[in-house]
Amino acid sequence: MDNLNQQYEAIFCIVNYGFTDIVMETAKQNGARGGTIINARGTGNAETEKFYGIVISPDKEIVMIIIEKENRDQILHAIYEAAGLESLGQGIIFSLPISHVLGINKEIQSETTTEGD
Amino acid sequence: MDKKHSILPTFLKRKHEKPNPEVKVNKLELMITVVERKKSDKFISIFQEHNAHVSMVVLGRGTAPTELLNLLGIAESSKDVILSVISESLIEPLYEEIKDVLKNEGRGISFTIPMSSMVGVTMYKFLTHVNEKKEGTTNG
């Protein structure tokens, strides 16, 4: 694990269907730029649902965001506050180290008009 | 208890004392490439030229943060997400080649996540092209 990219990390965020706007909004407020959304289906535990009397919606969306490492903790916490497991979004948020990255436009990073991914 | 203690250190010792220079661990990475919808075929063919033969395409959508796009109401755009498994050593030359393509027509991004483990020797050999390179390793 020596040649990891020291500048960027990837945040993956699995939320209930329809909560991606909140996630992206929060991430952008904390310094992220674009994100990519994939549809997914969760496999909720039927026993758990019965036991707690709640419904775990199987419709999920996964948000992938490339962020700078220094913003990581801030963004993770902010997203957890907004759409974490305790909210309606029931989101699971984690970050992964990345070793190579291509296609991030550094020059226009500081402005609001940035390239989407 | 004693047995356990005696076996483990010798095993580790042997491993550390005699590193085999022939055996190279070829690390695999998961490459995630996000490009515009319907442009994925082009990228996959480039990947295949660079011996990354395992690719999957998932439909996704991008959230473009451009103010102008927001005004036009097309802030969200359709994207193809390509998931491919690739040897670590192949990434650099591949990225050199797709750098310009990504920038010019893909409006996309690509990144790789190192894999920590995988199961299946045959699959590992296929992914790392042991037969082509004549590198004998089953690490993984």
mmCIF file of C-alpha atoms in Angstrom:
data_model
loop_
_atom_site.group_PDB
_atom_site.id
_atom_site.type_symbol
_atom_site.label_atom_id
_atom_site.label_comp_id
_atom_site.label_asym_id
_atom_site.label_seq_id
_atom_site.Cartn_x
_atom_site.Cartn_y
_atom_site.Cartn_z
ATOM 1 C CA MET A 1 0.000 0.000 0.000
ATOM 2 C CA ASP A 2 2.869 2.345 -0.659
ATOM 3 C CA ASN A 3 1.974 3.929 -3.957
ATOM 4 C CA LEU A 4 -1.415 5.305 -3.062
ATOM 5 C CA ASN A 5 -2.510 8.666 -4.285
ATOM 6 C CA GLN A 6 -1.838 11.080 -1.456
ATOM 7 C CA GLN A 7 -4.177 13.765 -2.635
ATOM 8 C CA TYR A 8 -7.502 12.151 -3.437
ATOM 9 C CA GLU A 9 -9.887 9.619 -2.010
ATOM 10 C CA ALA A 10 -13.159 8.167 -3.226
ATOM 11 C CA ILE A 11 -16.275 8.446 -1.099
ATOM 12 C CA PHE A 12 -18.974 5.872 -1.669
ATOM 13 C CA CYS A 13 -22.357 6.612 -0.237
ATOM 14 C CA ILE A 14 -25.244 4.137 -0.348
ATOM 15 C CA VAL A 15 -28.540 5.880 0.325
ATOM 16 C CA ASN A 16 -32.232 5.264 -0.153
ATOM 17 C CA TYR A 17 -33.660 6.186 -3.499
ATOM 18 C CA GLY A 18 -34.175 9.922 -3.840
ATOM 19 C CA PHE A 19 -31.649 11.115 -1.294
ATOM 20 C CA THR A 20 -28.768 11.707 -3.673
ATOM 21 C CA ASP A 21 -29.593 15.388 -4.031
ATOM 22 C CA ILE A 22 -29.141 15.882 -0.298
ATOM 23 C CA VAL A 23 -25.873 13.962 -0.382
ATOM 24 C CA MET A 24 -24.460 15.918 -3.319
ATOM 25 C CA GLU A 25 -25.655 19.205 -1.902
ATOM 26 C CA THR A 26 -23.947 18.510 1.405
ATOM 27 C CA ALA A 27 -20.777 17.267 -0.248
ATOM 28 C CA LYS A 28 -20.550 20.322 -2.457
ATOM 29 C CA GLN A 29 -21.021 22.654 0.489
ATOM 30 C CA ASN A 30 -18.001 20.994 2.067
ATOM 31 C CA GLY A 31 -15.689 21.216 -0.891
ATOM 32 C CA ALA A 32 -16.557 18.341 -3.219
ATOM 33 C CA ARG A 33 -17.220 18.935 -6.886
ATOM 34 C CA GLY A 34 -19.013 16.457 -9.127
ATOM 35 C CA GLY A 35 -20.324 13.055 -8.290
ATOM 36 C CA THR A 36 -21.691 10.035 -10.101
ATOM 37 C CA ILE A 37 -24.862 8.216 -9.161
ATOM 38 C CA ILE A 38 -25.598 4.544 -9.799
ATOM 39 C CA ASN A 39 -28.881 2.803 -9.101
ATOM 40 C CA ALA A 40 -28.688 -0.196 -6.841
ATOM 41 C CA ARG A 41 -30.837 -2.584 -4.902
ATOM 42 C CA GLY A 42 -30.278 -3.316 -1.253
ATOM 43 C CA THR A 43 -30.852 -6.716 0.235
ATOM 44 C CA GLY A 44 -32.646 -5.887 3.426
ATOM 45 C CA ASN A 45 -32.803 -8.508 6.118
ATOM 46 C CA ALA A 46 -36.398 -9.753 6.285
ATOM 47 C CA GLU A 47 -35.970 -10.966 9.874
ATOM 48 C CA THR A 48 -34.711 -7.621 11.026
ATOM 49 C CA GLU A 49 -37.595 -5.909 9.326
ATOM 50 C CA LYS A 50 -40.074 -8.117 11.163
ATOM 51 C CA PHE A 51 -38.320 -7.738 14.475
ATOM 52 C CA TYR A 52 -38.097 -3.982 14.484
ATOM 53 C CA GLY A 53 -41.296 -3.418 12.560
ATOM 54 C CA ILE A 54 -39.588 -1.172 10.043
ATOM 55 C CA VAL A 55 -39.289 -1.360 6.306
ATOM 56 C CA ILE A 56 -35.877 -1.262 4.721
ATOM 57 C CA SER A 57 -36.412 0.106 1.265
ATOM 58 C CA PRO A 58 -34.593 -2.055 -1.301
ATOM 59 C CA ASP A 59 -34.285 0.799 -3.779
ATOM 60 C CA LYS A 60 -30.894 2.362 -3.261
ATOM 61 C CA GLU A 61 -28.586 4.731 -5.008
ATOM 62 C CA ILE A 62 -24.813 4.799 -4.767
ATOM 63 C CA VAL A 63 -23.026 8.116 -4.999
ATOM 64 C CA MET A 64 -19.351 8.110 -5.907
ATOM 65 C CA ILE A 65 -17.430 11.285 -5.192
ATOM 66 C CA ILE A 66 -13.735 11.966 -5.626
ATOM 67 C CA ILE A 67 -12.594 14.335 -2.919
ATOM 68 C CA GLU A 68 -9.401 15.760 -1.634
ATOM 69 C CA LYS A 69 -8.065 13.962 1.385
ATOM 70 C CA GLU A 70 -8.008 17.007 3.582
ATOM 71 C CA ASN A 71 -11.766 17.470 3.164
ATOM 72 C CA ARG A 72 -12.579 13.830 3.748
ATOM 73 C CA ASP A 73 -13.540 13.797 7.407
ATOM 74 C CA GLN A 74 -15.548 16.952 7.113
ATOM 75 C CA ILE A 75 -17.499 15.640 4.126
ATOM 76 C CA LEU A 76 -18.067 12.220 5.645
ATOM 77 C CA HIS A 77 -19.455 13.730 8.821
ATOM 78 C CA ALA A 78 -21.605 16.237 6.993
ATOM 79 C CA ILE A 79 -23.115 13.527 4.795
ATOM 80 C CA TYR A 80 -23.707 11.336 7.808
ATOM 81 C CA GLU A 81 -25.539 14.176 9.525
ATOM 82 C CA ALA A 82 -27.672 14.794 6.460
ATOM 83 C CA ALA A 83 -28.382 11.307 5.195
ATOM 84 C CA GLY A 84 -26.806 8.853 7.608
ATOM 85 C CA LEU A 85 -28.336 5.720 9.102
ATOM 86 C CA GLU A 86 -30.269 7.718 11.661
ATOM 87 C CA SER A 87 -31.987 9.827 9.046
ATOM 88 C CA LEU A 88 -34.533 8.891 6.418
ATOM 89 C CA GLY A 89 -31.800 8.471 3.880
ATOM 90 C CA GLN A 90 -30.441 5.467 5.821
ATOM 91 C CA GLY A 91 -27.104 6.044 4.209
ATOM 92 C CA ILE A 92 -23.889 4.109 4.610
ATOM 93 C CA ILE A 93 -20.898 6.256 3.853
ATOM 94 C CA PHE A 94 -17.325 5.107 3.477
ATOM 95 C CA SER A 95 -14.179 6.221 1.733
ATOM 96 C CA LEU A 96 -11.623 4.160 -0.156
ATOM 97 C CA PRO A 97 -8.029 4.988 -0.966
ATOM 98 C CA ILE A 98 -7.298 5.372 -4.653
ATOM 99 C CA SER A 99 -3.967 4.834 -6.320
ATOM 100 C CA HIS A 100 -4.390 6.495 -9.702
ATOM 101 C CA VAL A 101 -6.714 9.231 -10.807
ATOM 102 C CA LEU A 102 -7.334 10.843 -14.171
ATOM 103 C CA GLY A 103 -9.653 13.568 -15.411
ATOM 104 C CA ILE A 104 -9.767 16.003 -12.525
ATOM 105 C CA ASN A 105 -9.519 19.558 -13.679
ATOM 106 C CA LYS A 106 -7.262 21.323 -11.243
ATOM 107 C CA GLU A 107 -7.174 24.772 -12.790
ATOM 108 C CA ILE A 108 -10.821 25.588 -12.299
ATOM 109 C CA GLN A 109 -10.991 23.907 -8.965
ATOM 110 C CA SER A 110 -11.413 27.079 -6.976
ATOM 111 C CA GLU A 111 -14.237 28.499 -9.039
ATOM 112 C CA THR A 112 -17.825 27.440 -8.819
ATOM 113 C CA THR A 113 -17.976 26.495 -12.469
ATOM 114 C CA THR A 114 -16.197 23.190 -12.401
ATOM 115 C CA GLU A 115 -16.194 20.223 -14.644
ATOM 116 C CA GLY A 116 -18.634 17.499 -13.716
ATOM 117 C CA ASP A 117 -17.746 13.880 -13.683
ATOM 118 C CA MET B 1 0.465 -23.857 22.820
ATOM 119 C CA ASP B 2 4.156 -24.642 22.540
ATOM 120 C CA LYS B 3 3.732 -26.168 19.136
ATOM 121 C CA LYS B 4 1.935 -23.170 17.817
ATOM 122 C CA HIS B 5 4.640 -20.881 19.062
ATOM 123 C CA SER B 6 7.393 -22.921 17.538
ATOM 124 C CA ILE B 7 5.778 -23.332 14.132
ATOM 125 C CA LEU B 8 4.795 -19.784 13.437
ATOM 126 C CA PRO B 9 8.136 -18.027 13.945
ATOM 127 C CA THR B 10 10.081 -20.483 11.760
ATOM 128 C CA PHE B 11 7.539 -20.106 9.010
ATOM 129 C CA LEU B 12 7.784 -16.354 9.141
ATOM 130 C CA LYS B 13 11.543 -16.475 9.449
ATOM 131 C CA ARG B 14 11.911 -18.631 6.393
ATOM 132 C CA LYS B 15 9.696 -16.325 4.413
ATOM 133 C CA HIS B 16 11.712 -13.293 5.361
ATOM 134 C CA GLU B 17 15.147 -14.810 5.034
ATOM 135 C CA LYS B 18 14.736 -16.204 1.563
ATOM 136 C CA PRO B 19 12.854 -13.772 -0.579
ATOM 137 C CA ASN B 20 12.431 -15.283 -4.006
ATOM 138 C CA PRO B 21 13.297 -12.644 -6.588
ATOM 139 C CA GLU B 22 11.539 -14.654 -9.285
ATOM 140 C CA VAL B 23 8.142 -14.307 -7.700
ATOM 141 C CA LYS B 24 6.566 -10.962 -8.332
ATOM 142 C CA VAL B 25 3.245 -10.208 -6.767
ATOM 143 C CA ASN B 26 1.167 -8.673 -9.482
ATOM 144 C CA LYS B 27 -1.330 -6.503 -7.735
ATOM 145 C CA LEU B 28 -4.779 -5.999 -9.153
ATOM 146 C CA GLU B 29 -6.787 -2.848 -9.024
ATOM 147 C CA LEU B 30 -10.378 -2.001 -9.688
ATOM 148 C CA MET B 31 -10.574 0.766 -12.226
ATOM 149 C CA ILE B 32 -13.714 2.854 -12.251
ATOM 150 C CA THR B 33 -14.167 5.040 -15.317
ATOM 151 C CA VAL B 34 -17.078 7.416 -15.685
ATOM 152 C CA VAL B 35 -17.747 8.605 -19.236
ATOM 153 C CA GLU B 36 -20.631 9.968 -21.224
ATOM 154 C CA ARG B 37 -23.401 7.574 -22.107
ATOM 155 C CA LYS B 38 -22.710 5.439 -25.191
ATOM 156 C CA LYS B 39 -19.039 6.404 -25.233
ATOM 157 C CA SER B 40 -18.096 3.377 -23.175
ATOM 158 C CA ASP B 41 -17.534 1.081 -26.186
ATOM 159 C CA LYS B 42 -14.632 3.179 -27.327
ATOM 160 C CA PHE B 43 -13.012 3.122 -23.919
ATOM 161 C CA ILE B 44 -13.531 -0.594 -23.483
ATOM 162 C CA SER B 45 -11.818 -1.284 -26.795
ATOM 163 C CA ILE B 46 -8.843 0.779 -25.639
ATOM 164 C CA PHE B 47 -8.828 -1.137 -22.361
ATOM 165 C CA GLN B 48 -8.790 -4.409 -24.252
ATOM 166 C CA GLU B 49 -5.853 -3.299 -26.340
ATOM 167 C CA HIS B 50 -4.053 -2.821 -23.045
ATOM 168 C CA ASN B 51 -4.928 -6.294 -21.793
ATOM 169 C CA ALA B 52 -7.696 -5.252 -19.435
ATOM 170 C CA HIS B 53 -10.206 -7.808 -20.601
ATOM 171 C CA VAL B 54 -12.704 -7.719 -17.790
ATOM 172 C CA SER B 55 -15.012 -4.738 -17.934
ATOM 173 C CA MET B 56 -18.560 -4.157 -16.820
ATOM 174 C CA VAL B 57 -20.705 -1.204 -17.718
ATOM 175 C CA VAL B 58 -23.240 0.224 -15.297
ATOM 176 C CA LEU B 59 -25.595 3.048 -16.134
ATOM 177 C CA GLY B 60 -25.169 6.078 -13.955
ATOM 178 C CA ARG B 61 -25.745 9.774 -13.968
ATOM 179 C CA GLY B 62 -23.408 12.609 -13.267
ATOM 180 C CA THR B 63 -24.143 15.662 -11.200
ATOM 181 C CA ALA B 64 -22.543 18.468 -13.112
ATOM 182 C CA PRO B 65 -22.046 21.419 -10.830
ATOM 183 C CA THR B 66 -21.839 24.023 -13.543
ATOM 184 C CA GLU B 67 -24.038 27.049 -12.937
ATOM 185 C CA LEU B 68 -24.795 27.326 -16.620
ATOM 186 C CA LEU B 69 -26.007 23.763 -16.830
ATOM 187 C CA ASN B 70 -28.200 24.376 -13.812
ATOM 188 C CA LEU B 71 -29.787 27.328 -15.526
ATOM 189 C CA LEU B 72 -30.459 25.247 -18.586
ATOM 190 C CA GLY B 73 -31.982 22.550 -16.464
ATOM 191 C CA ILE B 74 -29.588 19.866 -17.618
ATOM 192 C CA ALA B 75 -27.586 19.643 -14.454
ATOM 193 C CA GLU B 76 -27.800 15.893 -14.449
ATOM 194 C CA SER B 77 -26.322 14.006 -17.356
ATOM 195 C CA SER B 78 -26.378 10.361 -18.332
ATOM 196 C CA LYS B 79 -23.148 8.515 -17.780
ATOM 197 C CA ASP B 80 -21.701 5.095 -18.272
ATOM 198 C CA VAL B 81 -19.707 3.724 -15.370
ATOM 199 C CA ILE B 82 -17.116 1.173 -16.468
ATOM 200 C CA LEU B 83 -15.803 -1.170 -13.818
ATOM 201 C CA SER B 84 -12.700 -3.029 -14.901
ATOM 202 C CA VAL B 85 -10.127 -5.188 -13.210
ATOM 203 C CA ILE B 86 -6.576 -4.424 -14.249
ATOM 204 C CA SER B 87 -3.029 -5.208 -13.181
ATOM 205 C CA GLU B 88 -1.293 -2.422 -11.390
ATOM 206 C CA SER B 89 1.552 -2.381 -13.925
ATOM 207 C CA LEU B 90 -0.791 -1.770 -16.846
ATOM 208 C CA ILE B 91 -2.430 1.319 -15.418
ATOM 209 C CA GLU B 92 0.259 3.881 -16.179
ATOM 210 C CA PRO B 93 0.531 3.149 -19.935
ATOM 211 C CA LEU B 94 -3.239 2.893 -20.223
ATOM 212 C CA TYR B 95 -3.776 6.234 -18.502
ATOM 213 C CA GLU B 96 -1.211 7.839 -20.761
ATOM 214 C CA GLU B 97 -3.294 6.789 -23.728
ATOM 215 C CA ILE B 98 -6.788 7.624 -22.503
ATOM 216 C CA LYS B 99 -5.772 10.905 -20.910
ATOM 217 C CA ASP B 100 -6.584 12.940 -23.986
ATOM 218 C CA VAL B 101 -9.612 10.903 -24.986
ATOM 219 C CA LEU B 102 -11.151 11.417 -21.570
ATOM 220 C CA LYS B 103 -10.502 15.104 -21.649
ATOM 221 C CA ASN B 104 -11.746 15.747 -25.155
ATOM 222 C CA GLU B 105 -14.836 13.696 -25.621
ATOM 223 C CA GLY B 106 -15.568 11.744 -22.531
ATOM 224 C CA ARG B 107 -15.921 14.600 -20.099
ATOM 225 C CA GLY B 108 -15.112 11.820 -17.744
ATOM 226 C CA ILE B 109 -13.033 10.717 -14.835
ATOM 227 C CA SER B 110 -11.155 7.556 -14.013
ATOM 228 C CA PHE B 111 -9.657 6.238 -10.830
ATOM 229 C CA THR B 112 -8.366 2.952 -9.467
ATOM 230 C CA ILE B 113 -8.887 1.311 -6.113
ATOM 231 C CA PRO B 114 -6.324 -1.252 -4.960
ATOM 232 C CA MET B 115 -7.729 -4.704 -4.236
ATOM 233 C CA SER B 116 -6.637 -6.313 -1.034
ATOM 234 C CA SER B 117 -7.554 -9.906 -1.796
ATOM 235 C CA MET B 118 -9.271 -12.153 -4.274
ATOM 236 C CA VAL B 119 -10.246 -15.808 -4.537
ATOM 237 C CA GLY B 120 -9.627 -18.144 -7.446
ATOM 238 C CA VAL B 121 -6.243 -18.977 -8.906
ATOM 239 C CA THR B 122 -7.523 -19.428 -12.457
ATOM 240 C CA MET B 123 -9.246 -16.087 -12.452
ATOM 241 C CA TYR B 124 -6.209 -14.441 -10.954
ATOM 242 C CA LYS B 125 -4.001 -15.927 -13.637
ATOM 243 C CA PHE B 126 -6.373 -14.763 -16.316
ATOM 244 C CA LEU B 127 -6.511 -11.265 -14.898
ATOM 245 C CA THR B 128 -2.778 -10.932 -14.511
ATOM 246 C CA HIS B 129 -1.903 -12.766 -17.745
ATOM 247 C CA VAL B 130 0.533 -15.143 -16.149
ATOM 248 C CA ASN B 131 0.668 -17.229 -19.313
ATOM 249 C CA GLU B 132 1.606 -14.320 -21.504
ATOM 250 C CA LYS B 133 4.281 -12.893 -19.295
ATOM 251 C CA LYS B 134 5.596 -16.232 -17.987
ATOM 252 C CA GLU B 135 5.468 -15.047 -14.433
ATOM 253 C CA GLY B 136 4.719 -17.817 -12.000
ATOM 254 C CA THR B 137 2.799 -16.528 -9.044
ATOM 255 C CA THR B 138 -0.316 -17.605 -7.297
ATOM 256 C CA ASN B 139 -0.339 -14.883 -4.758
ATOM 257 C CA GLY B 140 -3.695 -13.434 -4.260
#
